[in-house]
Short mmCIF file of C-alpha atoms in Angstrom, two decimals:
data_model
loop_
_atom_site.label_atom_id
_atom_site.label_comp_id
_atom_site.label_asym_id
_atom_site.label_seq_id
_atom_site.Cartn_x
_atom_site.Cartn_y
_atom_site.Cartn_z
CA MET A 1452 44.08 30.82 102.58
CA TYR A 1453 46.55 33.55 102.01
CA ASN A 1454 50.27 32.85 102.70
CA ALA A 1455 52.22 36.24 102.92
CA VAL A 1456 56.03 35.44 102.73
CA GLY A 1457 58.22 38.25 103.79
CA ILE A 1458 61.79 38.10 102.68
CA ASP A 1459 64.78 40.29 104.22
CA ILE A 1460 67.34 40.54 101.72
CA SER A 1461 70.79 40.49 102.86
CA LYS A 1462 74.35 39.91 100.90
CA GLY A 1463 74.62 36.22 100.42
CA ARG A 1464 71.50 35.07 102.62
CA SER A 1465 68.08 36.20 102.97
CA THR A 1466 65.57 35.81 106.13
CA VAL A 1467 62.19 34.52 105.65
CA SER A 1468 59.02 34.59 107.21
CA VAL A 1469 55.48 33.13 106.53
CA LEU A 1470 52.33 34.64 107.85
CA GLN A 1471 48.70 33.91 107.62
CA PRO A 1472 45.75 36.66 108.23
CA GLY A 1473 45.35 37.29 111.64
CA GLY A 1474 49.05 37.19 112.42
CA THR A 1475 49.37 33.36 112.25
CA VAL A 1476 52.67 32.40 111.81
CA ILE A 1477 53.07 29.36 109.75
CA ARG A 1478 56.89 28.94 110.31
CA LYS A 1479 59.47 30.80 112.53
CA PRO A 1480 61.66 33.04 110.68
CA PHE A 1481 64.48 30.86 109.02
CA HIS A 1482 67.85 32.03 106.71
CA VAL A 1483 68.38 30.78 103.48
CA SER A 1484 71.64 31.10 101.90
CA HIS A 1485 71.90 32.32 97.83
CA THR A 1486 73.06 28.93 96.58
CA SER A 1487 71.21 27.28 94.03
CA GLN A 1488 70.47 24.36 96.06
CA SER A 1489 69.08 26.72 99.00
CA LEU A 1490 66.98 29.02 96.84
CA HIS A 1491 65.71 25.67 95.02
CA GLU A 1492 64.79 24.02 98.51
CA LEU A 1493 63.23 27.41 99.34
CA THR A 1494 60.89 27.45 96.32
CA GLU A 1495 59.80 24.22 96.71
CA TYR A 1496 58.75 24.58 100.16
CA LEU A 1497 56.93 27.73 99.40
CA GLY A 1498 55.33 25.92 96.12
CA SER A 1499 54.04 23.26 98.61
CA LEU A 1500 52.17 25.95 100.71
CA ASP A 1501 48.14 25.43 100.80
CA GLY A 1502 46.24 28.49 99.48
CA SER A 1503 47.50 31.48 97.36
CA THR A 1504 50.98 32.61 97.96
CA LYS A 1505 52.73 35.89 97.50
CA ILE A 1506 56.26 36.50 98.22
CA VAL A 1507 57.72 40.29 98.83
CA MET A 1508 61.14 41.56 99.18
CA GLU A 1509 62.67 44.96 99.28
CA CYS A 1510 64.72 46.26 96.05
CA THR A 1511 68.38 46.07 97.52
CA GLY A 1512 70.51 46.90 94.76
CA ARG A 1513 71.14 43.48 93.15
CA TYR A 1514 71.41 41.47 96.06
CA HIS A 1515 67.77 40.42 95.53
CA GLU A 1516 68.19 39.17 91.92
CA PRO A 1517 68.91 35.57 92.93
CA VAL A 1518 66.01 35.13 95.07
CA VAL A 1519 63.41 36.57 92.50
CA LYS A 1520 65.04 34.73 89.70
CA ALA A 1521 64.69 31.60 91.72
CA LEU A 1522 60.90 32.40 92.26
CA SER A 1523 60.04 33.32 88.98
CA GLU A 1524 61.55 30.11 87.46
CA ALA A 1525 59.35 28.31 89.84
CA GLY A 1526 56.18 29.78 88.83
CA LEU A 1527 55.47 31.59 92.03
CA PHE A 1528 54.42 35.18 92.76
CA GLY A 1529 56.77 37.35 93.64
CA SER A 1530 56.96 41.27 93.95
CA VAL A 1531 60.03 43.76 94.68
CA VAL A 1532 58.92 46.70 96.51
CA ASN A 1533 60.65 50.42 97.27
CA PRO A 1534 62.61 49.82 100.66
CA HIS A 1535 60.92 53.20 101.84
CA LEU A 1536 57.23 51.80 101.60
CA ILE A 1537 58.26 48.89 103.98
CA LYS A 1538 60.16 51.60 106.29
CA ASN A 1539 57.09 53.76 106.62
CA PHE A 1540 54.72 50.86 107.05
CA GLY A 1541 53.83 50.36 110.49
CA ASN A 1542 56.73 53.40 111.47
CA ASN A 1543 54.92 53.68 115.01
CA SER A 1544 57.23 50.83 116.27
CA LEU A 1545 59.87 52.12 118.67
CA ARG A 1546 62.22 49.51 117.68
CA LYS A 1547 65.35 50.91 116.48
CA VAL A 1548 67.94 48.00 116.07
CA LYS A 1549 68.02 45.93 112.85
CA SER A 1550 66.58 42.43 113.41
CA ASP A 1551 66.62 40.43 110.02
CA PRO A 1552 63.96 38.19 111.72
CA ALA A 1553 61.64 41.00 112.77
CA ASP A 1554 62.16 42.69 109.57
CA ALA A 1555 61.19 39.57 107.63
CA LYS A 1556 57.44 39.51 109.54
CA LYS A 1557 57.53 43.13 108.80
CA ILE A 1558 57.41 42.64 105.16
CA ALA A 1559 55.49 39.52 105.70
CA ARG A 1560 52.68 41.98 107.55
CA TYR A 1561 53.07 44.44 104.67
CA THR A 1562 52.05 41.76 102.05
CA LEU A 1563 48.84 40.76 103.89
CA ASP A 1564 48.02 44.64 104.26
CA ASN A 1565 48.95 45.00 100.64
CA TRP A 1566 47.80 41.73 99.02
CA THR A 1567 45.51 43.14 96.11
CA GLU A 1568 48.16 46.01 95.17
CA LEU A 1569 51.01 43.96 94.90
CA ARG A 1570 52.46 43.79 91.54
CA GLN A 1571 54.39 40.67 90.28
CA TYR A 1572 57.78 41.14 89.08
CA SER A 1573 58.75 40.81 85.66
CA GLY A 1574 61.97 40.79 83.38
CA MET A 1575 61.22 44.51 82.43
CA ASP A 1576 61.77 45.41 86.17
CA ASN A 1577 65.12 44.14 86.13
CA THR A 1578 65.75 45.88 82.85
CA ARG A 1579 64.67 49.21 84.47
CA THR A 1580 66.78 48.49 87.79
CA GLN A 1581 69.99 48.03 85.42
CA LEU A 1582 69.02 50.93 83.31
CA LYS A 1583 68.62 53.16 86.66
CA THR A 1584 71.87 51.66 88.07
CA LEU A 1585 73.90 52.26 84.81
CA ASN A 1586 72.47 55.81 84.67
CA ALA A 1587 73.59 56.62 88.06
CA GLN A 1588 77.07 55.40 87.35
CA PHE A 1589 77.35 57.29 84.18
CA SER A 1590 76.15 60.46 85.84
CA PHE A 1591 78.92 59.95 88.80
CA PHE A 1592 81.33 59.29 86.11
CA MET A 1593 80.39 62.49 84.10
CA LYS A 1594 80.86 64.79 87.31
CA GLN A 1595 84.10 63.19 87.90
CA LYS A 1596 85.56 63.75 84.47
CA VAL A 1597 84.37 67.63 84.54
CA ALA A 1598 85.88 67.94 87.73
CA ALA A 1599 88.98 66.24 86.52
CA LYS A 1600 89.24 68.55 83.41
CA ALA A 1601 88.84 71.56 85.62
CA ASN A 1602 91.61 70.37 87.99
CA LEU A 1603 94.12 69.62 84.93
CA ILE A 1604 93.60 73.17 83.15
CA ALA A 1605 94.26 74.73 86.88
CA LEU A 1606 97.29 72.70 87.19
CA LEU A 1607 98.27 73.02 83.21
CA ASP A 1608 98.09 76.95 83.75
CA ASN A 1609 100.19 76.99 87.08
CA THR A 1610 103.24 74.75 85.38
CA TYR A 1611 102.70 76.43 81.80
CA PRO A 1612 100.92 80.17 82.10
CA GLY A 1613 99.10 81.11 79.17
CA VAL A 1614 99.00 77.60 77.14
CA ASN A 1615 95.42 76.99 77.42
CA LYS A 1616 94.51 80.19 75.35
CA LEU A 1617 96.55 78.98 72.45
CA PHE A 1618 94.43 75.76 72.25
CA ASP A 1619 90.90 76.33 70.56
CA SER A 1620 90.50 73.36 68.50
CA PRO A 1621 87.27 71.62 69.10
CA VAL A 1622 86.84 68.13 70.69
CA ARG A 1623 87.42 65.32 68.13
CA GLN A 1624 84.66 62.70 67.36
CA ASP A 1625 86.47 60.30 69.50
CA GLY A 1626 86.73 62.65 72.34
CA SER A 1627 90.52 63.58 71.82
CA GLU A 1628 91.55 67.14 72.75
CA LYS A 1629 94.57 68.68 71.51
CA TRP A 1630 95.51 70.47 74.76
CA VAL A 1631 95.13 67.43 76.68
CA ASP A 1632 97.26 65.20 74.56
CA TYR A 1633 99.71 68.10 74.45
CA ALA A 1634 99.65 68.42 78.26
CA TYR A 1635 100.55 64.83 78.60
CA SER A 1636 103.65 65.12 76.06
CA PHE A 1637 104.83 68.61 77.11
CA TRP A 1638 103.80 68.74 80.66
CA HIS A 1639 106.05 71.52 81.61
CA VAL A 1640 107.47 74.88 80.50
CA ASP A 1641 110.96 73.37 80.74
CA CYS A 1642 109.86 70.89 78.32
CA VAL A 1643 109.78 73.23 75.76
CA ARG A 1644 112.36 76.25 76.70
CA LYS A 1645 115.39 73.88 77.48
CA ILE A 1646 115.41 72.33 73.97
CA GLY A 1647 115.22 75.68 72.12
CA VAL A 1648 112.76 76.58 69.30
CA LYS A 1649 114.16 74.55 66.52
CA ALA A 1650 114.22 71.50 68.34
CA PHE A 1651 110.86 72.08 69.80
CA THR A 1652 109.44 72.63 66.51
CA GLU A 1653 110.36 69.30 65.11
CA ARG A 1654 108.91 67.64 68.14
CA TYR A 1655 105.79 69.58 67.96
CA ARG A 1656 105.55 68.51 64.22
CA ALA A 1657 106.03 64.72 65.40
CA PHE A 1658 103.50 65.44 68.06
CA CYS A 1659 100.96 66.70 65.61
CA LYS A 1660 101.39 63.75 63.16
CA LYS A 1661 101.04 61.17 65.87
CA HIS A 1662 97.76 62.41 67.17
CA HIS A 1663 96.84 63.60 63.98
CA TYR A 1664 96.41 67.28 64.34
CA ILE A 1665 96.91 70.02 61.71
CA PHE A 1666 100.60 71.39 62.31
CA GLN A 1667 100.69 75.15 62.26
CA PRO A 1668 103.84 76.77 61.60
CA ASP A 1669 103.42 79.37 63.82
CA LYS A 1670 102.21 77.62 66.96
CA PRO A 1671 105.68 76.59 68.06
CA GLU A 1672 107.00 79.75 68.32
CA LYS A 1673 104.08 80.79 70.28
CA LEU A 1674 104.25 78.07 72.61
CA PHE A 1675 107.74 78.81 73.16
CA HIS A 1676 107.34 82.44 74.40
#
């Protein structure tokens, strides 16, 4: 006998439904919190079912990880599928409002219909998921970095007209850029002109030494004017 278990994952708890072929309900949908004790009780119950049991849940960020981890440690067959597959399964339904028990039943029906094609979740699946998440976060960070740099260049040009043309030093291996460090220390044209060329030259020399840049004697005069 086949036992198809559908688990609708939510934050902190899941809803479980157990069906057999022909739509036979083994147990009405019930809720399970994501605590060690509750998940242990769930795996014991699922492991006690007669026949072959397969458990399916959607990949929902990281909320499913405690559940699939508990199933794996208990030696149960757990499969994590793309939510779009569940959404498109039997999509002739007119139901629009989300219902955890109904969603759990739908996942259980999907389990029955795709029994032989289901792939058991492995540790590599978790690694791939984490890599995808990190890649998405990195791409978002890089976009924000590019946007922030463009905004900084525009603001610097407004407060210190023409200064961007005076810095052509390449980016250092540690990611430092001379014009960025300069803008932090001398953020406005008045930071230079109010102290005079001589005083600014000494401050600029100290700035280069502090940040490990080569001091060019003719640069302070250009920056001042």
